Coordinates of C-alpha atoms in Angstrom, one line a residue:
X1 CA 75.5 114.3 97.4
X2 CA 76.2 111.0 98.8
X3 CA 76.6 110.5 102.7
X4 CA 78.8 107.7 104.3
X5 CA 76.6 106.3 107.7
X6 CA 79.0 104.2 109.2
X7 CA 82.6 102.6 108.5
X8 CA 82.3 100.1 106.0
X9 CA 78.4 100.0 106.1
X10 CA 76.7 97.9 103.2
X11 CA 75.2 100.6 101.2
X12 CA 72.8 99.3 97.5
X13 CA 74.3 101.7 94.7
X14 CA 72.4 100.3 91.7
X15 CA 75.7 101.3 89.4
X16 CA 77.3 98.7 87.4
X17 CA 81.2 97.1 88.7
X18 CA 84.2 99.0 87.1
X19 CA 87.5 98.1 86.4
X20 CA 88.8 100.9 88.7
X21 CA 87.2 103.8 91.5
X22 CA 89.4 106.3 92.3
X23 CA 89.0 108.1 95.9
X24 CA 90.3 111.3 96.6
X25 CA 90.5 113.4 100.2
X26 CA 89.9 117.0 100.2
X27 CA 90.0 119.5 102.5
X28 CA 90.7 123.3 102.9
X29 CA 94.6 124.6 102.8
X30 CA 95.2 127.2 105.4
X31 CA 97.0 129.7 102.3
X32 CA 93.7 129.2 100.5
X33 CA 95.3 126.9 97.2
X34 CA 92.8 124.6 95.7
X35 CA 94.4 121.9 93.3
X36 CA 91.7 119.7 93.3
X37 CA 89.2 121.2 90.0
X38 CA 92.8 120.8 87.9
X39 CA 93.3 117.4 89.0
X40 CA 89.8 116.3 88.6
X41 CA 90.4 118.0 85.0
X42 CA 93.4 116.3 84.1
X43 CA 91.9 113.0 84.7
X44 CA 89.4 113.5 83.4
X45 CA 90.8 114.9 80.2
X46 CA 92.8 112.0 80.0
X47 CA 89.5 110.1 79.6
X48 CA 88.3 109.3 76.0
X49 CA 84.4 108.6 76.4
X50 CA 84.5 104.8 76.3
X51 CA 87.0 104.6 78.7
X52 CA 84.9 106.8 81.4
X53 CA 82.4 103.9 81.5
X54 CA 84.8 101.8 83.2
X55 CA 85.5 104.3 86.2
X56 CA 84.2 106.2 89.1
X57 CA 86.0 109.1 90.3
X58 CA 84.8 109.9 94.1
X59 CA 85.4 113.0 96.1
X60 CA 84.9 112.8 99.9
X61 CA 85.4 116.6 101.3
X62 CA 86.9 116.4 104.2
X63 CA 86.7 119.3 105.6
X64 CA 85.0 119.6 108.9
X65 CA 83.5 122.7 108.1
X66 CA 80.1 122.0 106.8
X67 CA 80.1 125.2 105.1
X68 CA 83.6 124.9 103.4
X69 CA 82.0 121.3 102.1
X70 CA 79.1 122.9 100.1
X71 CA 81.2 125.7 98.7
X72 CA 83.3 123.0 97.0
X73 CA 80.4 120.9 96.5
X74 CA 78.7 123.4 94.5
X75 CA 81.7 124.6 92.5
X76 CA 81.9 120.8 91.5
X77 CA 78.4 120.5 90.6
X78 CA 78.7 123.2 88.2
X79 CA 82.2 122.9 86.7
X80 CA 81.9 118.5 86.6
X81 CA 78.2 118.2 85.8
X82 CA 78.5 116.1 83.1
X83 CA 80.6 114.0 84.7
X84 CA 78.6 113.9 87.5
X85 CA 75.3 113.5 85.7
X86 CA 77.3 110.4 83.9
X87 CA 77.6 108.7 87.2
X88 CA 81.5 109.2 86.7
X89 CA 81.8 111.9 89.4
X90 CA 80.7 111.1 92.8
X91 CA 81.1 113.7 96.1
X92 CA 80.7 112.4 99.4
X93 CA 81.2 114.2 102.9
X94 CA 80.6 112.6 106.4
X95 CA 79.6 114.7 109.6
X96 CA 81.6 115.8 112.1
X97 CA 79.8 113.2 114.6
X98 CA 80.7 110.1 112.8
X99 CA 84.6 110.5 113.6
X100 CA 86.2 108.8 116.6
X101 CA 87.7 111.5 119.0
X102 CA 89.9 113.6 118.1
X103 CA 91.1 115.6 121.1
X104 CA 93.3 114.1 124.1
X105 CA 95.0 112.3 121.3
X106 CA 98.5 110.4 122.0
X107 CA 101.7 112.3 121.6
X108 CA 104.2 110.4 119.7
X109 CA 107.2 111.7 117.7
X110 CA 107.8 115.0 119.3
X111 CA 104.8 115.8 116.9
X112 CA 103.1 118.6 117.9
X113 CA 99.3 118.7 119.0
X114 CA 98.1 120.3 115.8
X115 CA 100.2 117.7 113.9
X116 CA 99.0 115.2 115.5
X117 CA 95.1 116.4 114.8
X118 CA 95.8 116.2 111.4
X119 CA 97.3 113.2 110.5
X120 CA 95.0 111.2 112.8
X121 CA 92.0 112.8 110.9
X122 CA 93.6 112.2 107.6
X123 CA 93.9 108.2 108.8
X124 CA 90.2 108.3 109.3
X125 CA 89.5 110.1 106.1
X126 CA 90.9 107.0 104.0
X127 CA 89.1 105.4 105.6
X128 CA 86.0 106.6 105.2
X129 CA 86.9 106.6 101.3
X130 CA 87.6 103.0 101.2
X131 CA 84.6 101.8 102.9
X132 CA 82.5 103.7 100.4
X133 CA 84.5 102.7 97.3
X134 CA 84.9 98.8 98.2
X135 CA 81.5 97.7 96.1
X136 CA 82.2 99.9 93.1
X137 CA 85.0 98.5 91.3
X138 CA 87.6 95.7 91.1
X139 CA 90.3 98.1 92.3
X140 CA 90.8 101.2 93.7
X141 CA 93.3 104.1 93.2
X142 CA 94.2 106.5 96.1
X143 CA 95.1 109.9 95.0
X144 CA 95.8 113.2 96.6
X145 CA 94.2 115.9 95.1
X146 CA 97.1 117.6 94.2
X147 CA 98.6 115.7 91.2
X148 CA 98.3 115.6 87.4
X149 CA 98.4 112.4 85.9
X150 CA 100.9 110.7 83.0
X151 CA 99.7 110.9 79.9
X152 CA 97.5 107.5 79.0
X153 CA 97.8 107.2 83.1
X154 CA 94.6 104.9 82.9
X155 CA 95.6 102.4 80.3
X156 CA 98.8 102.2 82.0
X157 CA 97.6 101.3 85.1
X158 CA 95.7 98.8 83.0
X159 CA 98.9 97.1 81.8
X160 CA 100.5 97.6 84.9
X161 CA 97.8 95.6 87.2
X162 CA 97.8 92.7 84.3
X163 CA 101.5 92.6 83.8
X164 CA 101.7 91.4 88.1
X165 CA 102.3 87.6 88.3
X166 CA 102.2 87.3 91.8
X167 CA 99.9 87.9 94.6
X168 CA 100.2 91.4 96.3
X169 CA 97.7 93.8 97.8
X170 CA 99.1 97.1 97.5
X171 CA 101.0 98.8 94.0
X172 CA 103.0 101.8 93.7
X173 CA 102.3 103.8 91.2
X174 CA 104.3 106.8 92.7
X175 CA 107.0 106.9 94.4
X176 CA 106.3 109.2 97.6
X177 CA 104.0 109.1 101.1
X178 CA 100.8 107.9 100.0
X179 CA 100.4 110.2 96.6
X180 CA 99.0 107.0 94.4
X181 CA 98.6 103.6 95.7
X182 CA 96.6 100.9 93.7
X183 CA 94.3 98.3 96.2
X184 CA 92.4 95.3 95.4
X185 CA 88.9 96.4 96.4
X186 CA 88.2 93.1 97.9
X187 CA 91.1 94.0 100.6
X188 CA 89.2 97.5 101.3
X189 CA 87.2 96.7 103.8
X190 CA 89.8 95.1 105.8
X191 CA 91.9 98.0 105.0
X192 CA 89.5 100.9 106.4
X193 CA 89.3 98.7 109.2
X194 CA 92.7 98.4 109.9
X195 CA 92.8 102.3 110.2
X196 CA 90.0 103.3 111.7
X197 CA 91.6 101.5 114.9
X198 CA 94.4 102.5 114.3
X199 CA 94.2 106.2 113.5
X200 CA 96.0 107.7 116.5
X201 CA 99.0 105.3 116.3
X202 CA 100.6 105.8 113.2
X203 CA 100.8 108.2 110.3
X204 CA 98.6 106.8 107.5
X205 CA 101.8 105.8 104.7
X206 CA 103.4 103.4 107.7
X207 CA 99.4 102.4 108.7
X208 CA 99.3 101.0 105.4
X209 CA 103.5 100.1 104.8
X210 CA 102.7 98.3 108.3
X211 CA 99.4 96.6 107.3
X212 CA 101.1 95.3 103.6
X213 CA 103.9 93.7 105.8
X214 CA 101.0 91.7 107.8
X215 CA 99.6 90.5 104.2
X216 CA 103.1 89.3 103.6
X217 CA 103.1 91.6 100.4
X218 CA 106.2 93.0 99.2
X219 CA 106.5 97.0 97.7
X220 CA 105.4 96.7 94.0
X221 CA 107.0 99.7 92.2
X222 CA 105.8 100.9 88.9
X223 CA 108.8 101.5 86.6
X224 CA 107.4 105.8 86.2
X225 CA 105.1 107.3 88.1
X226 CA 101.7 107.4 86.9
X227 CA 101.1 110.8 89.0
X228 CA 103.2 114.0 89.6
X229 CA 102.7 116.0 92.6
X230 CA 101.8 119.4 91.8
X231 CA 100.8 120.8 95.3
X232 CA 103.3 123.4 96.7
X233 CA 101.4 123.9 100.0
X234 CA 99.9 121.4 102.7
X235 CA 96.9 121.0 104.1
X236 CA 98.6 121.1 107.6
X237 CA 99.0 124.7 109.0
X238 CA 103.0 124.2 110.5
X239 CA 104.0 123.4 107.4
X240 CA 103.9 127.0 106.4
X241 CA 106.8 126.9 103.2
X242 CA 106.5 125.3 99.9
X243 CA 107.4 121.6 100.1
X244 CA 106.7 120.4 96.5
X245 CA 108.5 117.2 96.2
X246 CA 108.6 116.4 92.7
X247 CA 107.9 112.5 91.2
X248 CA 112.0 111.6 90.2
X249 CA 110.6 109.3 87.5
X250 CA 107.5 110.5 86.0
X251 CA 106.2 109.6 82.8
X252 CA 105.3 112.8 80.6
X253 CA 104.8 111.4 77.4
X254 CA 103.4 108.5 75.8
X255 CA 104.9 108.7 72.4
X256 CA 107.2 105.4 73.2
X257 CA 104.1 103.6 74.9
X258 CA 101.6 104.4 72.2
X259 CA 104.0 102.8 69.5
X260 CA 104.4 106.2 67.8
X261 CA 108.4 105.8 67.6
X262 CA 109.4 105.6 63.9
X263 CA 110.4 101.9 62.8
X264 CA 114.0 101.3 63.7
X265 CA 116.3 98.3 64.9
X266 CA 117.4 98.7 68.1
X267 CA 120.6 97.3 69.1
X268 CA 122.9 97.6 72.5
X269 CA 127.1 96.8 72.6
X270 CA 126.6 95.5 76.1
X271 CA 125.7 91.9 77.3
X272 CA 122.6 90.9 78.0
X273 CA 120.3 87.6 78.7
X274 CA 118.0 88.4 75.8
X275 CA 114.9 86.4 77.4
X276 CA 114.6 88.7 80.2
X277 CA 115.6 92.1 78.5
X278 CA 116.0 93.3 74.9
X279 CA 117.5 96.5 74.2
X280 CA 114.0 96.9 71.9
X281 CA 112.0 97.2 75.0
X282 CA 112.7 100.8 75.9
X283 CA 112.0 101.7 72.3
X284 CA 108.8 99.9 70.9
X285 CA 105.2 100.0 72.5
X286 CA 104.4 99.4 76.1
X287 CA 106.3 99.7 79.4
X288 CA 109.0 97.3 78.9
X289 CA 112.4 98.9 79.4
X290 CA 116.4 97.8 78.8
X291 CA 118.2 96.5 82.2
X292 CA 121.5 95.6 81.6
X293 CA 124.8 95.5 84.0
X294 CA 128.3 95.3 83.9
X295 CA 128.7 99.1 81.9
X296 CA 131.9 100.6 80.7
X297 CA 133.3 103.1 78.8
X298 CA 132.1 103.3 75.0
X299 CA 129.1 101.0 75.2
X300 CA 126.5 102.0 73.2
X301 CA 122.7 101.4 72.2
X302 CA 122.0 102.3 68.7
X303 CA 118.4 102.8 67.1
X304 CA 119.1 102.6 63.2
X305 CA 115.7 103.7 61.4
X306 CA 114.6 101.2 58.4
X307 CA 115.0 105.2 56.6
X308 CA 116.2 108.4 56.7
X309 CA 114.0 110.0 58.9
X310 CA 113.1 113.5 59.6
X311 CA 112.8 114.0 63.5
X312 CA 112.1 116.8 65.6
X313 CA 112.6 115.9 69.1
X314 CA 114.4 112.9 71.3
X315 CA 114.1 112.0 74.6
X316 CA 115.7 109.7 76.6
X317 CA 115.0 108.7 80.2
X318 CA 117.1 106.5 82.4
X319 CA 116.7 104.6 86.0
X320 CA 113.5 103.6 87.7
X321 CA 111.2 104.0 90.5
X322 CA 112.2 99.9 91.5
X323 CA 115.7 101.1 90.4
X324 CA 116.6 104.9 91.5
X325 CA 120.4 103.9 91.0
X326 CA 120.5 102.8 87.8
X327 CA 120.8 106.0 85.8
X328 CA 122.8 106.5 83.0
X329 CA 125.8 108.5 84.6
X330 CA 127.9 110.0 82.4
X331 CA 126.5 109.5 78.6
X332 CA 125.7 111.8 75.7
X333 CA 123.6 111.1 72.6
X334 CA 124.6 111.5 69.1
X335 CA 123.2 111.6 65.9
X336 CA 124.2 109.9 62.6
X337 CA 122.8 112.4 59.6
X338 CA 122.2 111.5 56.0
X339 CA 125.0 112.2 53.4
X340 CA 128.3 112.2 55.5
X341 CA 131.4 110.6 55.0
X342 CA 131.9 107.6 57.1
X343 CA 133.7 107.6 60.3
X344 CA 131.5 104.8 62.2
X345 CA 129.8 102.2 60.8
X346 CA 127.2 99.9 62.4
X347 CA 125.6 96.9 61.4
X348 CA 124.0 97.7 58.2
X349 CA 126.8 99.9 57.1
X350 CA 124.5 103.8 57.0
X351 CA 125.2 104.7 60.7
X352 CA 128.2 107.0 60.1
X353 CA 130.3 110.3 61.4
X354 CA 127.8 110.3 64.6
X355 CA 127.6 114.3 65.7
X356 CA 127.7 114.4 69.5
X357 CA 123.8 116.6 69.7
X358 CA 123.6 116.5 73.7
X359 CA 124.6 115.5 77.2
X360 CA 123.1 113.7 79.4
X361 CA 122.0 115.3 82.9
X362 CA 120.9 112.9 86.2
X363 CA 119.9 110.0 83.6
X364 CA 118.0 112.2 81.5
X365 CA 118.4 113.8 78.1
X366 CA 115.7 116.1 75.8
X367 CA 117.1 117.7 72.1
X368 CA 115.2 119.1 69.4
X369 CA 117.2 118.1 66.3
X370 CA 118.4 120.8 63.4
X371 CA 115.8 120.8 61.0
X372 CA 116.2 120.1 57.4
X373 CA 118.3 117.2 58.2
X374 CA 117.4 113.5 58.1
X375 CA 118.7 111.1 60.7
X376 CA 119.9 107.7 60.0
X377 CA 120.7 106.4 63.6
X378 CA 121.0 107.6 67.1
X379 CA 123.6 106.3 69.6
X380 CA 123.0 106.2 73.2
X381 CA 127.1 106.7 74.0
X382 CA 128.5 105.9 77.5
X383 CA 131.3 108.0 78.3
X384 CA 132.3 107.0 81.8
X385 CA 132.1 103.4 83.7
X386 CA 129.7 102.8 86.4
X387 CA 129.6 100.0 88.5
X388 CA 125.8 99.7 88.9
X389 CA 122.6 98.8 86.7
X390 CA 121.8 100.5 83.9
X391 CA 118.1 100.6 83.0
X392 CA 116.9 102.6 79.9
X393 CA 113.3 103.2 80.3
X394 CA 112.3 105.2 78.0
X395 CA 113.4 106.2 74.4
X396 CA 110.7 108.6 72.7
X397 CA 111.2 110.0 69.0
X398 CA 108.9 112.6 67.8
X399 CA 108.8 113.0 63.5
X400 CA 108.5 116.2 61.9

């Protein structure tokens, strides 16, 4: 068990420099939930083996009950000791004596006193979390500790952080509060700083909205979110209902990002400056994605496969986190089978007598298709104009 001895002290680890640390907070729900062994297993399922050797993944308990700390300490011991034998896993706690005070505290915001207690702590306990993760990688993921991640979250975030060609401090890989940000580790200590004087001020997500506006940094969104929040209780006793708020744009598969779609040529009926977006983008490997404007009634995007092609699921996704406007609005998705007469042709003449096989619902659309029956082409079919964006994100196809 490591111990942190002062803000932002210079602590010798002898560990080698990843590529990312990720901190996460912890401390005791009033209702008893504990969501942070399932999202310690999640990433770390989502892990292979060479991958873990670029990471740390540290836990500072929170809680200021000492013995609440080495309850969860020793559960994590025993269910993580691999990981934590691996050096991948690190628990940290700090006693109750290193905190500034937290009584007498200012009342701001009509919040009450207990409110108040807690999100001044919570301030503090990033804090705390940054100071100790500044030296062990070159950057460094805040999570909560009650979200799952996407599927391939980490090389993701890879591509995510190397596709930024700009400056910027902070990047958003969820859209709510302070669920996942991704920092620079060499802004960390200036960061913790910032809070630990600031603690009784501010909630934490404007501490850090407020501090990203000083670095004259604007809000980098990630197209999906990286992380889903899974929590349906807080950690702060008032709020005594369920208040899950669900990621609006999360990405659950990886079948589009791993390049596992079949081969097909993607083409789109709307216009579109072709060296800044292809309609390709939301349908072959990686996290590009199809932004387009100017939509009417009967435009189309069409994904032809090079052959007839057995397929047992499609999913479409529309809009993005940097774009929550720009769903498709009123659209349905049909399917062009093998040996039927021709009704509609596209370019190369087989994409014919298109079967209408769903609808989509808030920018979104998931069919199983009838088995036993081979599909030439899909059409992504726009039934209704819309005066905004439309960006098509994602476009996964699963074989039989």
């Amino acid at each position: 068990m490591r111990l942190v001895l002062s803000l932002c002290c210079h602590l010798t680890f002898f560990l080698c420099l990843g590529f990312l640390s990720i901190g996460i907070s912890s401390v005791k729900r009033p209702f008893g939930q504990n969501y942070l062994p399932r999202t310690l297993q999640h990433l770390i399922g989502n892990l292979s083996e060479e991958k873990r050797k670029e990471l740390y993944i540290v836990i500072f308990l929170a809680d200021l009950s000492y013995a609440h700390n080495s309850a969860v300490a020793r559960n994590i011991s025993i269910g993580f000791k691999t990981e934590i034998d691996n050096g991948l896993v690190h628990a940290i706690f700090a006693p109750k004596e290193y905190y500034p005070r937290l009584t007498n505290l200012k009342e701001k915001f009509g919040d009450s006193k207990g409110r108040i207690f807690w999100r001044s702590k919570l301030v503090i306990d990033f804090s705390f979390l940054m100071c100790y993760c500044k030296d062990l990688s070159q950057y460094y993921l805040h999570l909560e500790d009650d979200v799952i991640p996407a599927p391939s979250f980490y090389p993701k975030l890879k591509d995510f952080i190397a596709s930024q060609q700009k400056q910027w401090t902070v990047l958003d890989v969820a859209l709510q509060g302070a669920i996942a940000k991704v920092y620079q580790s060499i802004d960390l200590e200036s960061l913790a700083t910032f809070l630990y004087l600031m603690y009784d001020e501010l909630p934490v997500d404007v501490l850090i909205g407020l501090w990203r506006h000083i670095k004259h940094s604007v809000t980098i969104f990630a197209p999906a979110s990286f992380f889903q929040h899974v929590g349906h209780r807080s950690s702060l006793l008032e709020n005594n209902v369920s208040h899950l708020f669900k990621e609006a744009y999360f990405d659950k598969y990886d079948q589009k990002y791993k390049g596992l779609n079949p081969v097909a040529v993607v083409n789109a009926s709307m216009r579109y400056d072709d060296t800044k977006s292809k309609p390709e983008l939301a349908y072959g490997k990686g996290l590009g994605y199809f932004w387009v404007k100017e939509i009417k009634k009967g435009d189309f995007i069409d994904i032809e496969f090079t052959s007839p092609t057995e397929v047992r699921k499609v999913f479409v996704d529309t809009g993005a986190n940097f774009a929550v406007k720009d769903q498709l609005k009123h659209g349905i998705l049909k399917a062009s089978f093998q040996n039927k007469t021709m009704q509609v042709t596209g370019p190369s003449g087989i994409c014919k007598n298109f079967e209408t096989i769903g609808y989509f619902q808030r920018g979104k659309i998931e069919v199983f298709v009838e088995r036993n029956r081979k599909v030439n082409c899909f059409r992504i079919l726009v039934t209704g104009d819309q005066d905004k964006w439309l960006l098509v994100r994602e476009i996964d196809v699963w074989e039989t």
